[in-house]
CSV table of C-alpha atoms and ligand atoms in Angstrom, one decimal:
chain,number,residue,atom,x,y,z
A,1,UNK,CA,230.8,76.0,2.6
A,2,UNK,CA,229.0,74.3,0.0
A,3,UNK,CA,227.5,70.5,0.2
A,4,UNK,CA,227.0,70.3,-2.8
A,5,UNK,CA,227.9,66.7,-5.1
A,6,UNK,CA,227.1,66.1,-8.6
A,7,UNK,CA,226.7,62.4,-8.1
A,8,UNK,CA,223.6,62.6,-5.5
A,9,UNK,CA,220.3,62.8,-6.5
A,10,UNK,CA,217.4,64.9,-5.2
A,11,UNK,CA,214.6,63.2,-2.4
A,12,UNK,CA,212.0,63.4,-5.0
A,13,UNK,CA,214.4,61.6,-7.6
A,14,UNK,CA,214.8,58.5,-5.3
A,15,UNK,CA,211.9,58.2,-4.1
A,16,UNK,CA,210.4,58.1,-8.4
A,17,UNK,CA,213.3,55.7,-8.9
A,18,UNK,CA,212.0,53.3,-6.3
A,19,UNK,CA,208.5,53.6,-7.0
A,20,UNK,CA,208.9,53.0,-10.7
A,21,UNK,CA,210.7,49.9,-9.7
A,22,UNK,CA,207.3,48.4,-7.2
A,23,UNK,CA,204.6,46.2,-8.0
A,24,UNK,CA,201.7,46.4,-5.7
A,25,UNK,CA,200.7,43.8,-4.3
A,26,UNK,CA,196.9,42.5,-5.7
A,27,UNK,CA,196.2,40.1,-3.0
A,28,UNK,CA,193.6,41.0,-0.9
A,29,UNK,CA,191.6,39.8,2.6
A,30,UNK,CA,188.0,39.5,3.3
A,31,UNK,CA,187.8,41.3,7.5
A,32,UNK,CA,185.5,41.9,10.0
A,33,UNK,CA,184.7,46.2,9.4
A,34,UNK,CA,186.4,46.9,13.4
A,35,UNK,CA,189.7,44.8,11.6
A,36,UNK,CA,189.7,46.8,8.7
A,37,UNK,CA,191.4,50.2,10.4
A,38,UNK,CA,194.3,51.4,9.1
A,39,UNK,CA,193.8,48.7,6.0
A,40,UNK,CA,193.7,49.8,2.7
A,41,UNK,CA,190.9,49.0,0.3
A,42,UNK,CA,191.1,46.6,-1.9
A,43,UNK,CA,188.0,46.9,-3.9
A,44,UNK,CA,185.6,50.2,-5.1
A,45,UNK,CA,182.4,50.1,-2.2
A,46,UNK,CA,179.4,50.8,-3.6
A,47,UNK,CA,176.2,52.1,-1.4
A,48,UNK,CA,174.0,48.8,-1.4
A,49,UNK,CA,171.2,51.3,0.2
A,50,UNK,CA,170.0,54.8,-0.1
A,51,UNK,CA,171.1,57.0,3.4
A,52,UNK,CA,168.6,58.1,4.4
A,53,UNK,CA,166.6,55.7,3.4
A,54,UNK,CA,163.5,57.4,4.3
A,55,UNK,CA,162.8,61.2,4.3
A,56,UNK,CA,162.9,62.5,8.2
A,57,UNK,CA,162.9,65.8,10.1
A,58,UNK,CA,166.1,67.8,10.4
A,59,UNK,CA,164.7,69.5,13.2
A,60,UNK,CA,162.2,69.1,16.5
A,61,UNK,CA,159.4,70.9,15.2
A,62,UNK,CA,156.1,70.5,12.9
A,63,UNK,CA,155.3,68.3,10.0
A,64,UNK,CA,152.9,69.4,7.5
A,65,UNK,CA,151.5,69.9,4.0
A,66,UNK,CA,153.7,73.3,2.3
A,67,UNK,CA,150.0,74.0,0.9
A,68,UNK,CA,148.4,74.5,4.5
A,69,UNK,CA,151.0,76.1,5.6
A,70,UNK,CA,148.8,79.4,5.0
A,71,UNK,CA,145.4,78.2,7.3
A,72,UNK,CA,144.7,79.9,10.1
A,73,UNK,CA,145.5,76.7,12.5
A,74,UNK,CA,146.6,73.5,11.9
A,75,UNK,CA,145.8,70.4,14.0
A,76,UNK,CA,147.9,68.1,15.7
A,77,UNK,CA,147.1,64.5,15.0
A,78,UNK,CA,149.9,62.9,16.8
A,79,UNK,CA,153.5,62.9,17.3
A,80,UNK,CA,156.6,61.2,15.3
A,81,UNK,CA,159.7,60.7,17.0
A,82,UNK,CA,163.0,58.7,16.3
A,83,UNK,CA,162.4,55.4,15.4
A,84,UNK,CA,158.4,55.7,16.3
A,85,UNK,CA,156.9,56.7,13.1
A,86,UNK,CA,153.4,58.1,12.8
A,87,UNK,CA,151.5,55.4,10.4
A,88,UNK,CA,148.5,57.4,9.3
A,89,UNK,CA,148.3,60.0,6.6
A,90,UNK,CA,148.5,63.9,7.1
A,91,UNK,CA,145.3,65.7,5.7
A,92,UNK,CA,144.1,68.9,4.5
A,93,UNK,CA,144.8,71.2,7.8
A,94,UNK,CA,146.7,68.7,9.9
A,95,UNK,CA,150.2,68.2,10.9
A,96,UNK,CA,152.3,66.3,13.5
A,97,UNK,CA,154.7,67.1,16.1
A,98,UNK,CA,158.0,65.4,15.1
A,99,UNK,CA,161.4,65.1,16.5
A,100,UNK,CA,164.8,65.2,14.7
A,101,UNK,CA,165.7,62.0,12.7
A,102,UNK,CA,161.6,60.8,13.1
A,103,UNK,CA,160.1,59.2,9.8
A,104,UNK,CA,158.0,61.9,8.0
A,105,UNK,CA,154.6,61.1,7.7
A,106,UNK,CA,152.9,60.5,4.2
A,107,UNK,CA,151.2,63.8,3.0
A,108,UNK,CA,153.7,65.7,4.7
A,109,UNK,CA,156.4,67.6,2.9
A,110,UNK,CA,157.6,70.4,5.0
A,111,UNK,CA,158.5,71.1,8.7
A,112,UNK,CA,158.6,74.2,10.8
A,113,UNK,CA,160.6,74.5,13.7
A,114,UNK,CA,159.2,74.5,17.1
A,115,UNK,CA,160.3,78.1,17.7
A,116,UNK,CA,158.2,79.3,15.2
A,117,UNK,CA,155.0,78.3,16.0
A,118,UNK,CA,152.4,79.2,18.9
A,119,UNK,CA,150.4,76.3,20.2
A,120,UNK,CA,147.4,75.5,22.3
A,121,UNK,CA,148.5,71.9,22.7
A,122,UNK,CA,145.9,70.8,20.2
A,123,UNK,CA,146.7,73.3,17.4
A,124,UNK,CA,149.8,75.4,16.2
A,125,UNK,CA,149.7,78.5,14.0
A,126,UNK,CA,152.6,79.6,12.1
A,127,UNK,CA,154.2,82.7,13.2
A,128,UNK,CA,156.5,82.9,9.9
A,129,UNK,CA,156.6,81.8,6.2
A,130,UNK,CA,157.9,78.5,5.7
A,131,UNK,CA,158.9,77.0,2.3
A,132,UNK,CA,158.7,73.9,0.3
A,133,UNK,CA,161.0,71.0,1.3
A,134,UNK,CA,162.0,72.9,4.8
A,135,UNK,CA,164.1,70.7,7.2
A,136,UNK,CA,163.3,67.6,5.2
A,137,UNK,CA,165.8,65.7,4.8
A,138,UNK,CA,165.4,63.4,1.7
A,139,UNK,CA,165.9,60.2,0.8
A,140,UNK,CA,169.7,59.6,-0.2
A,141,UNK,CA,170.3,63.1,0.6
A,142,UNK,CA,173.7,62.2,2.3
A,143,UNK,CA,174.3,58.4,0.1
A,144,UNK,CA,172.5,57.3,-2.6
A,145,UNK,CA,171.8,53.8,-3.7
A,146,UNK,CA,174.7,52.2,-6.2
A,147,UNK,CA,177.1,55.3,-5.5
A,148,UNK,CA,180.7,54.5,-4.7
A,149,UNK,CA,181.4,55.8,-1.4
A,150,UNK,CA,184.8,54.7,-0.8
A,151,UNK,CA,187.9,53.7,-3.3
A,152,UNK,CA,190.1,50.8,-3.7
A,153,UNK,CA,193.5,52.1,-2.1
A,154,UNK,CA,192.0,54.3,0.7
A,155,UNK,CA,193.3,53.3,4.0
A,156,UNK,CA,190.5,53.4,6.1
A,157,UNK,CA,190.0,55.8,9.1
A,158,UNK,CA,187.5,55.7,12.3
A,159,UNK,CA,184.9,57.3,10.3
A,160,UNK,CA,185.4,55.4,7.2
A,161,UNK,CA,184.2,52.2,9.8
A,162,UNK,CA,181.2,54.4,10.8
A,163,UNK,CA,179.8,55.4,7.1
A,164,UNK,CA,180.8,51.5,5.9
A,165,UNK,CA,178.4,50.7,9.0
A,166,UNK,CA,175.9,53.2,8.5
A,167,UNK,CA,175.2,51.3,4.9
A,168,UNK,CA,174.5,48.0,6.6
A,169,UNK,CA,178.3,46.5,5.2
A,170,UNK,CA,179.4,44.2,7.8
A,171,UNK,CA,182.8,43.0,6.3
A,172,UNK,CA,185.2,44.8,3.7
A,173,UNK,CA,188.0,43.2,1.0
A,174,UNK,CA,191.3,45.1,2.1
A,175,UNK,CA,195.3,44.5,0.7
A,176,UNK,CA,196.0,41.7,2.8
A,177,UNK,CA,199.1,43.4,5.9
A,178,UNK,CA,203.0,43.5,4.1
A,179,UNK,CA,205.2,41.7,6.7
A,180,UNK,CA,208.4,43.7,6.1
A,181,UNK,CA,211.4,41.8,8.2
A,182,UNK,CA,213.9,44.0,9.5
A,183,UNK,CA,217.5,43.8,11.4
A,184,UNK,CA,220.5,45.8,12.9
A,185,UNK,CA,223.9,45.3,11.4
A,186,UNK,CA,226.7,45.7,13.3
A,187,UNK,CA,229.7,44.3,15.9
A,188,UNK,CA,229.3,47.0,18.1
A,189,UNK,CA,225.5,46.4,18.7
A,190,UNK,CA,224.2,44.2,21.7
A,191,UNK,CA,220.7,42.9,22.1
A,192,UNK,CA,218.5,44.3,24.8
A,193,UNK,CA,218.5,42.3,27.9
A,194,UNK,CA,222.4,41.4,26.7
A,195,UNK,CA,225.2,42.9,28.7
A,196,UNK,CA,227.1,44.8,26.6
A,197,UNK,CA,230.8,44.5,26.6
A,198,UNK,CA,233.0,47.4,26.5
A,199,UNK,CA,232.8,49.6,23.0
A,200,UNK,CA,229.3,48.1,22.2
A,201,UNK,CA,225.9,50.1,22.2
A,202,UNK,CA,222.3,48.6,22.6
A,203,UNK,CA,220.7,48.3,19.4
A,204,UNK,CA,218.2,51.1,19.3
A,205,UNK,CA,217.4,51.0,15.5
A,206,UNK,CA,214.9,47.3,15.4
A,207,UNK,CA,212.4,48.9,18.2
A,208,UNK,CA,212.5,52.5,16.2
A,209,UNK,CA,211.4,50.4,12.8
A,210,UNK,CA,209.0,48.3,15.3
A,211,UNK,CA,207.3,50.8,16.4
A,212,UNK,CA,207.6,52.6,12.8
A,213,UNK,CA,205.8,49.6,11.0
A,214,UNK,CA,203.5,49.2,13.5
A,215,UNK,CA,202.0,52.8,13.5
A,216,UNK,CA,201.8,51.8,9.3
A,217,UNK,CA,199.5,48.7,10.5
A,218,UNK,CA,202.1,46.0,9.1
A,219,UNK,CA,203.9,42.9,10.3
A,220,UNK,CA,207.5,43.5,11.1
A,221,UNK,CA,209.6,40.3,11.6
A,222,UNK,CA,212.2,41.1,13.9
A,223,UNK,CA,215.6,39.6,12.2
A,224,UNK,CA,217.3,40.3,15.3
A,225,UNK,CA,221.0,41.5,15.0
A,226,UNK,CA,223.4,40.3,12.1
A,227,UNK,CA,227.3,40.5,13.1
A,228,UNK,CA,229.4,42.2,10.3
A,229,UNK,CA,230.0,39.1,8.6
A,230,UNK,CA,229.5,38.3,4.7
A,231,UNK,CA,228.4,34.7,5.4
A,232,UNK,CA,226.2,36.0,8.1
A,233,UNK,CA,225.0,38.5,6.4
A,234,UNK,CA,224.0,36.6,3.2
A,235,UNK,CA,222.4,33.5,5.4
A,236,UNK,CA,220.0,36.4,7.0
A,237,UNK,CA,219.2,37.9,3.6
A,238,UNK,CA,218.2,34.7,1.9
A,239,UNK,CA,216.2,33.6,5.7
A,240,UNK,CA,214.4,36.6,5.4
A,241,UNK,CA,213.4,37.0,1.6
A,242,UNK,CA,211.8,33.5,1.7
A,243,UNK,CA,208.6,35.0,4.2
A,244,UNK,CA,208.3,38.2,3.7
A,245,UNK,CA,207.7,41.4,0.9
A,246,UNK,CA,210.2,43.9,2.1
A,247,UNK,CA,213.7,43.8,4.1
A,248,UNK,CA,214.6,47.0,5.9
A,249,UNK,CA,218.2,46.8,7.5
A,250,UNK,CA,220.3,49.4,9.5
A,251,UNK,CA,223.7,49.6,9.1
A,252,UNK,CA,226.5,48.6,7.0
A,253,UNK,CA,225.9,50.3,4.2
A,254,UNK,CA,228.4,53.3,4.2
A,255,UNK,CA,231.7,52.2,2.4
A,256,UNK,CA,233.3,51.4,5.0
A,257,UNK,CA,235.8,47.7,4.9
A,258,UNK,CA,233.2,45.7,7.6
A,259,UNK,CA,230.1,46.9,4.9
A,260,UNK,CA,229.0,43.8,3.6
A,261,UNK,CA,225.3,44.4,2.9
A,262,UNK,CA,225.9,45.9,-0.5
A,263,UNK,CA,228.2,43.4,-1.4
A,264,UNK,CA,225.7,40.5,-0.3
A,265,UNK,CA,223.2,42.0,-2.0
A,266,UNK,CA,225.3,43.3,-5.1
A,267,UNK,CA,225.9,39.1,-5.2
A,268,UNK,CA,222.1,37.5,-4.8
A,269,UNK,CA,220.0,40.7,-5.5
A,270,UNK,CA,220.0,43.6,-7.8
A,271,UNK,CA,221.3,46.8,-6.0
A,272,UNK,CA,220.7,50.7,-6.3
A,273,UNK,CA,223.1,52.3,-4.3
A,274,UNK,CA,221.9,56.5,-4.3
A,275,UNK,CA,224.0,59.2,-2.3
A,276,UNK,CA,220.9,61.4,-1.9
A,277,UNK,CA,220.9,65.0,-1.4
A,278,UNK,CA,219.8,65.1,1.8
A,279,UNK,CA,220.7,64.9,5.9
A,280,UNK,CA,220.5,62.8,7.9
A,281,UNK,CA,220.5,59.5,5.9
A,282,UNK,CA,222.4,60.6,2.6
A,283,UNK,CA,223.5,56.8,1.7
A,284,UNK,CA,220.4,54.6,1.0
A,285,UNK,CA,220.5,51.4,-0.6
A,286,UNK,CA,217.6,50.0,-2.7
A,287,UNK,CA,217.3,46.7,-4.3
A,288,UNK,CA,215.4,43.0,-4.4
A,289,UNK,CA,216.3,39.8,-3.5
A,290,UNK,CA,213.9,38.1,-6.4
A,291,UNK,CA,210.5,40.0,-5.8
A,292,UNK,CA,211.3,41.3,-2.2
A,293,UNK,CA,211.7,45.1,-2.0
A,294,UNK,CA,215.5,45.9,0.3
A,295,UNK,CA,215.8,48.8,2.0
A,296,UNK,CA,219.7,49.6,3.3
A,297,UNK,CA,219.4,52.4,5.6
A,298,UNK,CA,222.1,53.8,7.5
A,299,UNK,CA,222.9,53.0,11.1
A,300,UNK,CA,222.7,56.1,12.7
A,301,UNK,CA,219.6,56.0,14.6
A,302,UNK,CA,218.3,59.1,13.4
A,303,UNK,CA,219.0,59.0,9.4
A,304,UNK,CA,217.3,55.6,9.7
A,305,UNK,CA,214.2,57.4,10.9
A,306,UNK,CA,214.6,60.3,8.3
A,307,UNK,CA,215.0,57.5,5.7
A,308,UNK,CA,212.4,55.7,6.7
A,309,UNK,CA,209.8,58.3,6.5
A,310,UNK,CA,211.0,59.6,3.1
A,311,UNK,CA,211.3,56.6,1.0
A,312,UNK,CA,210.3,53.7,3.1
A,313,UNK,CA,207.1,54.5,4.4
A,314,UNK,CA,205.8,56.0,1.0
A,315,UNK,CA,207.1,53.4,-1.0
A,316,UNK,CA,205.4,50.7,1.5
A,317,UNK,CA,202.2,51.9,0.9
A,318,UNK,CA,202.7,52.4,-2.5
A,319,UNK,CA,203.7,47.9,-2.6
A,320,UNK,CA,200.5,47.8,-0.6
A,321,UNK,CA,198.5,49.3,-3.3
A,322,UNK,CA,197.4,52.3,-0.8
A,323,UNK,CA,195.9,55.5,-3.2
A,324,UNK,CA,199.3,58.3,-3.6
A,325,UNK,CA,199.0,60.4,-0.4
A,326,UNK,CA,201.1,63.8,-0.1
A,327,UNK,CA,203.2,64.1,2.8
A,328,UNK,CA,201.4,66.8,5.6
A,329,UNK,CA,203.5,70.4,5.1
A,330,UNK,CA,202.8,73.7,5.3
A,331,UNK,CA,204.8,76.5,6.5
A,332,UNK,CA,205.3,78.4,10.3
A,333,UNK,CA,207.6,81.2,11.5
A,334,UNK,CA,210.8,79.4,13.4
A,335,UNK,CA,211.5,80.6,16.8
A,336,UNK,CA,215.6,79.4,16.7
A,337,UNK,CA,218.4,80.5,15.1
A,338,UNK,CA,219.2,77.4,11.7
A,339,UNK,CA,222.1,76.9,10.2
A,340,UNK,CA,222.7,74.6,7.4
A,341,UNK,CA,224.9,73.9,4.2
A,342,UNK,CA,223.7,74.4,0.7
A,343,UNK,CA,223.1,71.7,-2.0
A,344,UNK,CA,221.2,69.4,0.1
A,345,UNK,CA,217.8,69.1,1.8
A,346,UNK,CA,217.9,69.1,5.5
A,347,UNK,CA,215.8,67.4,7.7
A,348,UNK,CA,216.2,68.8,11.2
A,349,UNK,CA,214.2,67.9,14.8
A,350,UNK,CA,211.4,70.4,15.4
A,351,UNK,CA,209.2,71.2,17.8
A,352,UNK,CA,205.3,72.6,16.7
A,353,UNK,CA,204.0,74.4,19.7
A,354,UNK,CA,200.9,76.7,19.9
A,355,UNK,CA,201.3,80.3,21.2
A,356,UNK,CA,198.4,81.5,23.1
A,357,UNK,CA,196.0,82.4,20.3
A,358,UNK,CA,196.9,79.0,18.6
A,359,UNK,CA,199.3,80.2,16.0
A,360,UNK,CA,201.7,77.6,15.4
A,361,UNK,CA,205.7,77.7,15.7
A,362,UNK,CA,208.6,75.8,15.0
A,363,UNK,CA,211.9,75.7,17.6
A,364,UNK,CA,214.5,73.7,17.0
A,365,UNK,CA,215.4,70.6,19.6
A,366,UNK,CA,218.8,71.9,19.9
A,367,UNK,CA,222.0,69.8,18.3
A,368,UNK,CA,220.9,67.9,14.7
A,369,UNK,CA,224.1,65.6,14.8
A,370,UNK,CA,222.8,62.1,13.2
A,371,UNK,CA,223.5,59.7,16.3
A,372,UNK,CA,221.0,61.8,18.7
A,373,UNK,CA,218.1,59.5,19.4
A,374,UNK,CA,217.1,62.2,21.9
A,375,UNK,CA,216.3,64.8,19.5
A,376,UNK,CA,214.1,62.6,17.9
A,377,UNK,CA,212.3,61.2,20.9
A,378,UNK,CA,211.9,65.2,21.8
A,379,UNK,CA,210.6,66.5,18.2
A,380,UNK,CA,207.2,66.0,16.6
A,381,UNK,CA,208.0,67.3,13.1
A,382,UNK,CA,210.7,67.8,10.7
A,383,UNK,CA,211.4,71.1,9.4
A,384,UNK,CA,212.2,71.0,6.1
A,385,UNK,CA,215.1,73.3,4.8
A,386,UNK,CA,215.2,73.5,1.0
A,387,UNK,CA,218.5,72.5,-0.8
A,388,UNK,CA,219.3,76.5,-1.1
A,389,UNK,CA,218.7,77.1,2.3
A,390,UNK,CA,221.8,78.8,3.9
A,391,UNK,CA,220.5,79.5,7.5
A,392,UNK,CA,217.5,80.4,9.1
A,393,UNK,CA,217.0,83.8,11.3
A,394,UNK,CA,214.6,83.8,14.0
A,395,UNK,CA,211.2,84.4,12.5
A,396,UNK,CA,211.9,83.4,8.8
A,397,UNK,CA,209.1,80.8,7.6
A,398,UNK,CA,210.1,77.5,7.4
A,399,UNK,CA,208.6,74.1,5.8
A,400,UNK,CA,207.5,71.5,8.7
A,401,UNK,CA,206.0,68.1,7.6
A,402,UNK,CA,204.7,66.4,11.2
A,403,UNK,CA,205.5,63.3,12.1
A,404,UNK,CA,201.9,61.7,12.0
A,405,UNK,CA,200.2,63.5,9.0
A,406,UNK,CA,196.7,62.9,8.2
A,407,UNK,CA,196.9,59.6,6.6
B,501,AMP,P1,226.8,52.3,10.0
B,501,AMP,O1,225.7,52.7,9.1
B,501,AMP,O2,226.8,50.8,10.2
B,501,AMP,O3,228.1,52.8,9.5
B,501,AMP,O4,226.5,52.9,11.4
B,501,AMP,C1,226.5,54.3,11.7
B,501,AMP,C2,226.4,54.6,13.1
B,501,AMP,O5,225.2,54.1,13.7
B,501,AMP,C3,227.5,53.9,14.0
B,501,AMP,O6,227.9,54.8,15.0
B,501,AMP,C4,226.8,52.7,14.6
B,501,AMP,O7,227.3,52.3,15.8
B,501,AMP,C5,225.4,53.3,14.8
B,501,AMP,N1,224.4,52.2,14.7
B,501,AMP,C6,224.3,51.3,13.7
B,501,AMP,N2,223.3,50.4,13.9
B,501,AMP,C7,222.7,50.8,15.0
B,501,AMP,C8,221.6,50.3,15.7
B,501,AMP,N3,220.9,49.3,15.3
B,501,AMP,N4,221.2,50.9,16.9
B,501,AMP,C9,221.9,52.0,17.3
B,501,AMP,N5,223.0,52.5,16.7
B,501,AMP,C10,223.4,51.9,15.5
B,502,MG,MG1,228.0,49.2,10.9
């Protein structure tokens, strides 16, 4: 059996298509450097200061002239250590007993290490060659003055706070959060803390994206749920793209007669409307509402994940003016049985596990069929079968792409 249809277009295809179609966003936020995680950069940081900004000792040991280093015993004068720096000068046949990260004194250029040295207490003799510049670290060795340390459109991780802080920078310019409002579409769907009547389901899909934009560090407004209803429908779309940059909703975009958010939007937006080559979440509807970004994703809880990590999220931090980022993939031998039709890509539940020595696998979480939430909940990765992909036997290689990556 063959999947194939010459009207759908590829992942990669969609995902150009939308992008070419964004605007970043240029506004930008001035935040406290433990509020900037997770932000993106909004402006080039250059180093206002040199790190280190004075040479110091890589290593517990002996400071001393390289041109001593050859007398028979050198004196100790005194003793640098972290933050307690030595104020005098070293001389001809002296040096000073200094401590990792301690201030080296004037004169001296070179330290030994502890190890190799014999001492009385008052004087040390080598017991090796040593050589110009040893353990020194110099002054911008790791930052130097003016340099650009960190780009406009990086989102900022834990150690992107520490090296900000290590340069004195207190507060940083970042794209100010998108607020992205989202809602469920559907009759059959009932709010948590509703009881549902007979033939309806809990809407699943609104804490899924809550959770999904939340782990992206933006504002989702929850829309709530919107019956299948045109005036309905319409009266949420033109609520929502008043306060916000981006509309994500589930539902009720297949063809289907109680559809109406491509025809709402087909009437007050423009409207993209791609059968992709993919599964789960082969319908996807793109458009705006003016200058708000629309995202139709399909009901079914898990295309609306699948969707949302392979044109949502990218092209959400592409509007937020965050630096092109490559989705996390490489490839791992599969430990279950795949099967699969050709002419689309397939995104199936996976589950990374470590054997013994550490080597990475992928099994399957069982049944792929697009309404089961559990599968999700139970995976940590996608595994990624190309459009030619017929089946998988156990121990072929496989594509996985994690569900948090690096970035
Ligand atoms: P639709 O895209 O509206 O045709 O919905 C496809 C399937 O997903 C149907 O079985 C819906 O009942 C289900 N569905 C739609 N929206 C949600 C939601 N918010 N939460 C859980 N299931 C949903
Ligand atoms: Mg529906």
């Amino acid at each position: 059996m063959d999947d194939y249809d010459n009207e759908s277009i590829s992942v990669a295809e969609a995902l150009r298509r939308i992008e070419s179609d964004l605007i970043p966003i240029t506004e930008s936020v001035q935040v406290a450097l433990r509020s900037a995680l997770g932000q993106v950069l909004a402006q080039d940081v250059c180093s206002p200061i040199n790190v280190p900004a004075f040479p110091n000792s890589a290593m517990d040991g002996y400071a001393l002239r390289h041109c001593d280093a050859a007398a028979p015993r050198l004196r100790v004068v005194g003793t640098a250590f972290a933050g307690k720096p030595y104020a005098q000068v070293i001389h001809l046949d002296e040096c000073l007993r200094i401590f990792t990260g301690a201030m080296l004194p004037e004169g001296a250029d070179t330290v030994v290490m502890q190890e190799y040295v014999q001492t009385d207490g008052e004087s040390i003799q080598l017991t090796t060659a040593c050589t110009l510049g040893q353990f020194v670290i110099k002054v911008g060795d790791d930052v130097k003055a003016g340099q650009i340390i960190l780009r406009a459109g990086k989102r900022l991780l834990p150690a992107d706070l520490g090296l900000l802080a290590s340069l004195g920078i207190t507060e940083v310019a970042v794209k100010r959060r998108l607020r992205v409002a989202y809602f469920s579409t559907g009759d059959e769907l009932c709010a948590l803390g509703e009881v549902p009547k007979p033939s309806q389901i809990y809407d699943s899909n609104r804490y899924s994206l809550a959770g999904l934009l939340s782990r992206l560090n933006m504002d989702g407004l929850d829309m709530g749920i919107i019956p299948d209803d045109p005036v309905a429908v319409e009266n949420a779309f033109s609520h929502a793209a008043r306060d916000c940059d981006a509309i994500i909703t589930s539902g009720g975009v297949s063809v289907g007669d109680a559809d109406f958010v491509t025809t709402v939007l087909r009437k007050i937006g423009q409207i993209h409307f791609w059968k992709i080559a993919m599964k789960p979440g082969r319908p996807l509807t793109f458009g705006k509402i003016q200058k708000v970004v629309f995202f139709g994703l399909s009901g079914n809880p898990v295309s609306m994940i699948s969707t949302f990590y392979q044109f949502v999220q990218p092209a959400l931090r592409y509007l937020q003016g965050q630096q092109k980022v490559q989705a996390l993939r490489f490839q791992v031998p599969c430990l279950s049985p795949l099967k699969k039709l050709q002419g689309r890509v397939e995104f199936q539940r996976g589950i990374l596990v470590p054997d013994e020595q550490g080597k990475l696998s992928v099994r399957s979480t069982g049944k792929q069929a697009a309404n089961m939430l559990s599968s999700v909940s139970q995976a940590n990765c996608f595994i990624v079968l190309p459009v030619e992909c017929r089946e998988v036997a156990v121990g072929d290689v496989v594509w996985v792409e994690p569900f948090e990556g690096l970035i």
